[in-house]
């Protein structure tokens, strides 16, 4: 299993509610979480087969930015 971390512009629970259906429909994501208390608003994704590029695209389609910071 891979853990991917992204810097995002997800700022609040409303933002999380917006991205939830987008991330939840991606097959291969085991779990995900956004730490809105971190200044970088870190999105952590546990995945078995989803690429970082796919996560970036899904977030973009949801209206948010995600920049990979670690794999």
Short mmCIF file of N, CA, C and O in Angstrom, two decimals:
data_model
loop_
_atom_site.label_atom_id
_atom_site.label_comp_id
_atom_site.label_asym_id
_atom_site.label_seq_id
_atom_site.Cartn_x
_atom_site.Cartn_y
_atom_site.Cartn_z
N UNK A 1 0.84 -1.17 0.00
CA UNK A 1 0.00 0.00 0.00
C UNK A 1 0.89 1.24 0.00
O UNK A 1 1.92 1.28 0.65
N UNK A 2 0.49 2.27 -0.73
CA UNK A 2 1.24 3.52 -0.81
C UNK A 2 0.53 4.61 -0.03
O UNK A 2 -0.70 4.66 0.01
N UNK A 3 1.32 5.48 0.56
CA UNK A 3 0.78 6.67 1.20
C UNK A 3 1.28 7.87 0.40
O UNK A 3 2.48 8.07 0.25
N UNK A 4 0.33 8.66 -0.12
CA UNK A 4 0.66 9.86 -0.87
C UNK A 4 0.23 11.06 -0.06
O UNK A 4 -0.83 11.06 0.56
N UNK A 5 1.06 12.10 -0.05
CA UNK A 5 0.73 13.33 0.67
C UNK A 5 0.78 14.50 -0.30
O UNK A 5 1.69 14.61 -1.10
N UNK A 6 -0.23 15.38 -0.16
CA UNK A 6 -0.37 16.52 -1.04
C UNK A 6 -0.62 17.79 -0.24
O UNK A 6 -1.37 17.77 0.74
N UNK A 7 -0.04 18.89 -0.68
CA UNK A 7 -0.39 20.21 -0.17
C UNK A 7 -1.64 20.63 -0.94
O UNK A 7 -1.68 20.51 -2.16
N UNK A 8 -2.67 21.11 -0.22
CA UNK A 8 -3.92 21.47 -0.88
C UNK A 8 -4.39 22.86 -0.46
O UNK A 8 -3.80 23.48 0.42
N UNK A 9 -5.47 23.31 -1.10
CA UNK A 9 -6.12 24.55 -0.69
C UNK A 9 -7.50 24.26 -0.09
O UNK A 9 -8.39 25.09 -0.10
N UNK A 10 -7.66 23.06 0.48
CA UNK A 10 -8.88 22.67 1.20
C UNK A 10 -8.81 23.32 2.58
O UNK A 10 -7.90 23.03 3.34
N UNK A 11 -9.77 24.21 2.87
CA UNK A 11 -9.64 25.03 4.08
C UNK A 11 -10.60 24.70 5.21
O UNK A 11 -10.35 25.08 6.34
N UNK A 12 -11.72 24.03 4.91
CA UNK A 12 -12.74 23.88 5.95
C UNK A 12 -13.56 22.61 5.72
O UNK A 12 -13.37 21.91 4.73
N UNK A 13 -14.48 22.36 6.63
CA UNK A 13 -15.35 21.19 6.51
C UNK A 13 -16.21 21.26 5.24
O UNK A 13 -16.52 20.23 4.64
N UNK A 14 -16.60 22.46 4.84
CA UNK A 14 -17.36 22.60 3.60
C UNK A 14 -16.56 22.17 2.39
O UNK A 14 -17.09 21.53 1.47
N UNK A 15 -15.29 22.52 2.39
CA UNK A 15 -14.39 22.10 1.30
C UNK A 15 -14.25 20.58 1.29
O UNK A 15 -14.27 19.95 0.23
N UNK A 16 -14.10 20.00 2.47
CA UNK A 16 -13.99 18.54 2.58
C UNK A 16 -15.26 17.88 2.05
O UNK A 16 -15.20 16.89 1.33
N UNK A 17 -16.41 18.46 2.39
CA UNK A 17 -17.68 17.92 1.89
C UNK A 17 -17.74 17.97 0.36
O UNK A 17 -18.31 17.08 -0.27
N UNK A 18 -17.13 18.99 -0.23
CA UNK A 18 -17.12 19.12 -1.68
C UNK A 18 -16.24 18.05 -2.34
O UNK A 18 -16.62 17.47 -3.35
N UNK A 19 -15.07 17.78 -1.77
CA UNK A 19 -14.15 16.82 -2.40
C UNK A 19 -14.50 15.37 -2.07
O UNK A 19 -14.08 14.46 -2.80
N UNK A 20 -15.27 15.15 -1.01
CA UNK A 20 -15.57 13.78 -0.57
C UNK A 20 -16.14 12.90 -1.68
O UNK A 20 -15.60 11.81 -1.93
N UNK A 21 -17.20 13.31 -2.39
CA UNK A 21 -17.72 12.40 -3.41
C UNK A 21 -16.74 12.14 -4.54
O UNK A 21 -16.72 11.05 -5.12
N UNK A 22 -15.89 13.11 -4.84
CA UNK A 22 -14.90 12.94 -5.90
C UNK A 22 -13.84 11.91 -5.51
O UNK A 22 -13.50 11.02 -6.31
N UNK A 23 -13.31 12.02 -4.29
CA UNK A 23 -12.29 11.08 -3.84
C UNK A 23 -12.87 9.70 -3.54
O UNK A 23 -12.23 8.69 -3.80
N UNK A 24 -14.08 9.66 -2.99
CA UNK A 24 -14.69 8.39 -2.63
C UNK A 24 -15.02 7.53 -3.84
O UNK A 24 -15.12 6.31 -3.71
N UNK A 25 -15.20 8.12 -5.01
CA UNK A 25 -15.55 7.32 -6.19
C UNK A 25 -14.33 6.75 -6.92
O UNK A 25 -14.48 5.95 -7.84
N UNK A 26 -13.12 7.11 -6.48
CA UNK A 26 -11.91 6.61 -7.12
C UNK A 26 -11.60 5.22 -6.59
O UNK A 26 -11.31 5.04 -5.41
N UNK A 27 -11.68 4.23 -7.48
CA UNK A 27 -11.35 2.86 -7.08
C UNK A 27 -9.85 2.77 -6.80
O UNK A 27 -9.05 3.30 -7.55
N UNK A 28 -9.50 2.12 -5.71
CA UNK A 28 -8.10 1.96 -5.35
C UNK A 28 -7.68 2.84 -4.18
O UNK A 28 -6.63 2.63 -3.61
N UNK A 29 -8.51 3.84 -3.84
CA UNK A 29 -8.22 4.63 -2.64
C UNK A 29 -8.79 3.88 -1.45
O UNK A 29 -9.99 3.61 -1.39
N UNK A 30 -7.92 3.52 -0.52
CA UNK A 30 -8.33 2.79 0.68
C UNK A 30 -8.89 3.77 1.70
O UNK A 30 -9.94 3.52 2.30
N UNK A 31 -8.19 4.88 1.89
CA UNK A 31 -8.67 5.92 2.80
C UNK A 31 -7.99 7.24 2.45
O UNK A 31 -6.95 7.25 1.78
N UNK A 32 -8.58 8.33 2.92
CA UNK A 32 -7.99 9.64 2.72
C UNK A 32 -8.41 10.56 3.85
O UNK A 32 -9.40 10.32 4.52
N UNK A 33 -7.62 11.61 4.06
CA UNK A 33 -7.88 12.54 5.15
C UNK A 33 -7.21 13.86 4.81
O UNK A 33 -6.11 13.88 4.26
N UNK A 34 -7.87 14.98 5.16
CA UNK A 34 -7.26 16.30 5.01
C UNK A 34 -7.08 16.89 6.40
O UNK A 34 -8.03 16.97 7.18
N UNK A 35 -5.86 17.29 6.71
CA UNK A 35 -5.56 17.94 7.99
C UNK A 35 -5.70 19.45 7.80
O UNK A 35 -4.77 20.12 7.35
N UNK A 36 -6.88 19.98 8.12
CA UNK A 36 -7.12 21.41 7.94
C UNK A 36 -6.44 22.26 9.01
O UNK A 36 -6.41 23.48 8.88
N UNK A 37 -5.88 21.63 10.04
CA UNK A 37 -5.16 22.39 11.07
C UNK A 37 -3.72 22.66 10.66
O UNK A 37 -3.08 23.55 11.19
N UNK A 38 -3.20 21.90 9.70
CA UNK A 38 -1.85 22.09 9.18
C UNK A 38 -1.87 23.27 8.21
O UNK A 38 -2.78 23.37 7.39
N UNK A 39 -0.90 24.17 8.27
CA UNK A 39 -0.88 25.32 7.36
C UNK A 39 -0.86 24.92 5.88
O UNK A 39 -1.31 25.66 5.03
N UNK A 40 -0.34 23.73 5.58
CA UNK A 40 -0.29 23.26 4.19
C UNK A 40 -1.55 22.49 3.79
O UNK A 40 -1.67 22.06 2.65
N UNK A 41 -2.48 22.29 4.74
CA UNK A 41 -3.74 21.57 4.46
C UNK A 41 -3.43 20.23 3.79
O UNK A 41 -3.83 19.96 2.68
N UNK A 42 -2.71 19.38 4.50
CA UNK A 42 -2.19 18.13 3.95
C UNK A 42 -3.29 17.11 3.70
O UNK A 42 -4.04 16.75 4.61
N UNK A 43 -3.37 16.65 2.46
CA UNK A 43 -4.23 15.54 2.06
C UNK A 43 -3.37 14.29 2.08
O UNK A 43 -2.35 14.23 1.38
N UNK A 44 -3.74 13.31 2.89
CA UNK A 44 -3.04 12.03 2.94
C UNK A 44 -3.95 10.98 2.33
O UNK A 44 -5.10 10.84 2.74
N UNK A 45 -3.42 10.26 1.35
CA UNK A 45 -4.20 9.24 0.65
C UNK A 45 -3.50 7.90 0.79
O UNK A 45 -2.32 7.77 0.44
N UNK A 46 -4.22 6.91 1.30
CA UNK A 46 -3.73 5.52 1.34
C UNK A 46 -4.31 4.83 0.12
O UNK A 46 -5.52 4.80 -0.07
N UNK A 47 -3.43 4.30 -0.73
CA UNK A 47 -3.89 3.73 -1.99
C UNK A 47 -3.13 2.46 -2.33
O UNK A 47 -1.99 2.28 -1.90
N UNK A 48 -3.77 1.62 -3.09
CA UNK A 48 -3.12 0.41 -3.57
C UNK A 48 -2.64 0.56 -5.00
O UNK A 48 -1.66 -0.04 -5.39
N UNK A 49 -3.33 1.38 -5.80
CA UNK A 49 -2.99 1.42 -7.22
C UNK A 49 -3.19 2.77 -7.89
O UNK A 49 -2.94 2.92 -9.07
N UNK A 50 -3.64 3.77 -7.15
CA UNK A 50 -3.94 5.07 -7.74
C UNK A 50 -2.67 5.92 -7.78
O UNK A 50 -1.94 6.02 -6.81
N UNK A 51 -2.43 6.56 -8.93
CA UNK A 51 -1.24 7.39 -9.08
C UNK A 51 -1.47 8.78 -8.49
O UNK A 51 -2.61 9.24 -8.34
N UNK A 52 -0.38 9.45 -8.19
CA UNK A 52 -0.45 10.82 -7.69
C UNK A 52 -1.11 11.72 -8.72
O UNK A 52 -1.89 12.62 -8.37
N UNK A 53 -0.82 11.49 -9.98
CA UNK A 53 -1.40 12.30 -11.05
C UNK A 53 -2.93 12.19 -11.06
O UNK A 53 -3.63 13.16 -11.32
N UNK A 54 -3.44 10.99 -10.78
CA UNK A 54 -4.89 10.80 -10.74
C UNK A 54 -5.51 11.61 -9.60
O UNK A 54 -6.54 12.26 -9.79
N UNK A 55 -4.87 11.61 -8.45
CA UNK A 55 -5.38 12.37 -7.30
C UNK A 55 -5.38 13.86 -7.62
O UNK A 55 -6.35 14.56 -7.34
N UNK A 56 -4.30 14.35 -8.23
CA UNK A 56 -4.22 15.76 -8.61
C UNK A 56 -5.36 16.11 -9.55
O UNK A 56 -6.03 17.14 -9.39
N UNK A 57 -5.63 15.25 -10.54
CA UNK A 57 -6.70 15.50 -11.49
C UNK A 57 -8.08 15.47 -10.83
O UNK A 57 -8.93 16.33 -11.10
N UNK A 58 -8.30 14.52 -9.94
CA UNK A 58 -9.57 14.42 -9.23
C UNK A 58 -9.80 15.69 -8.39
O UNK A 58 -10.90 16.25 -8.39
N UNK A 59 -8.77 16.14 -7.70
CA UNK A 59 -8.89 17.35 -6.90
C UNK A 59 -9.15 18.56 -7.78
O UNK A 59 -9.97 19.42 -7.44
N UNK A 60 -8.48 18.64 -8.92
CA UNK A 60 -8.70 19.75 -9.86
C UNK A 60 -10.14 19.75 -10.35
O UNK A 60 -10.79 20.80 -10.42
N UNK A 61 -10.66 18.57 -10.68
CA UNK A 61 -12.04 18.47 -11.14
C UNK A 61 -13.04 18.86 -10.06
O UNK A 61 -14.15 19.30 -10.36
N UNK A 62 -12.64 18.70 -8.80
CA UNK A 62 -13.49 19.10 -7.67
C UNK A 62 -13.36 20.60 -7.38
O UNK A 62 -14.09 21.13 -6.55
N UNK A 63 -12.40 21.25 -8.04
CA UNK A 63 -12.21 22.69 -7.85
C UNK A 63 -11.12 23.05 -6.87
O UNK A 63 -11.06 24.19 -6.40
N UNK A 64 -10.25 22.10 -6.57
CA UNK A 64 -9.19 22.33 -5.59
C UNK A 64 -7.83 21.97 -6.16
O UNK A 64 -7.72 21.19 -7.10
N UNK A 65 -6.81 22.51 -5.53
CA UNK A 65 -5.43 22.26 -5.92
C UNK A 65 -4.84 21.19 -5.02
O UNK A 65 -5.11 21.16 -3.83
N UNK A 66 -4.00 20.34 -5.60
CA UNK A 66 -3.25 19.35 -4.81
C UNK A 66 -1.87 19.22 -5.43
O UNK A 66 -1.74 18.94 -6.63
N UNK A 67 -0.84 19.44 -4.64
CA UNK A 67 0.54 19.33 -5.10
C UNK A 67 1.23 18.24 -4.29
O UNK A 67 1.29 18.32 -3.07
N UNK A 68 1.74 17.23 -5.00
CA UNK A 68 2.41 16.10 -4.33
C UNK A 68 3.61 16.59 -3.54
O UNK A 68 4.44 17.32 -4.06
N UNK A 69 3.69 16.17 -2.27
CA UNK A 69 4.85 16.51 -1.46
C UNK A 69 5.64 15.28 -1.01
O UNK A 69 6.80 15.38 -0.67
N UNK A 70 4.99 14.09 -1.01
CA UNK A 70 5.74 12.87 -0.69
C UNK A 70 4.97 11.64 -1.13
O UNK A 70 3.75 11.63 -1.20
N UNK A 71 5.76 10.62 -1.46
CA UNK A 71 5.18 9.30 -1.83
C UNK A 71 5.66 8.28 -0.86
O UNK A 71 6.72 8.36 -0.33
#
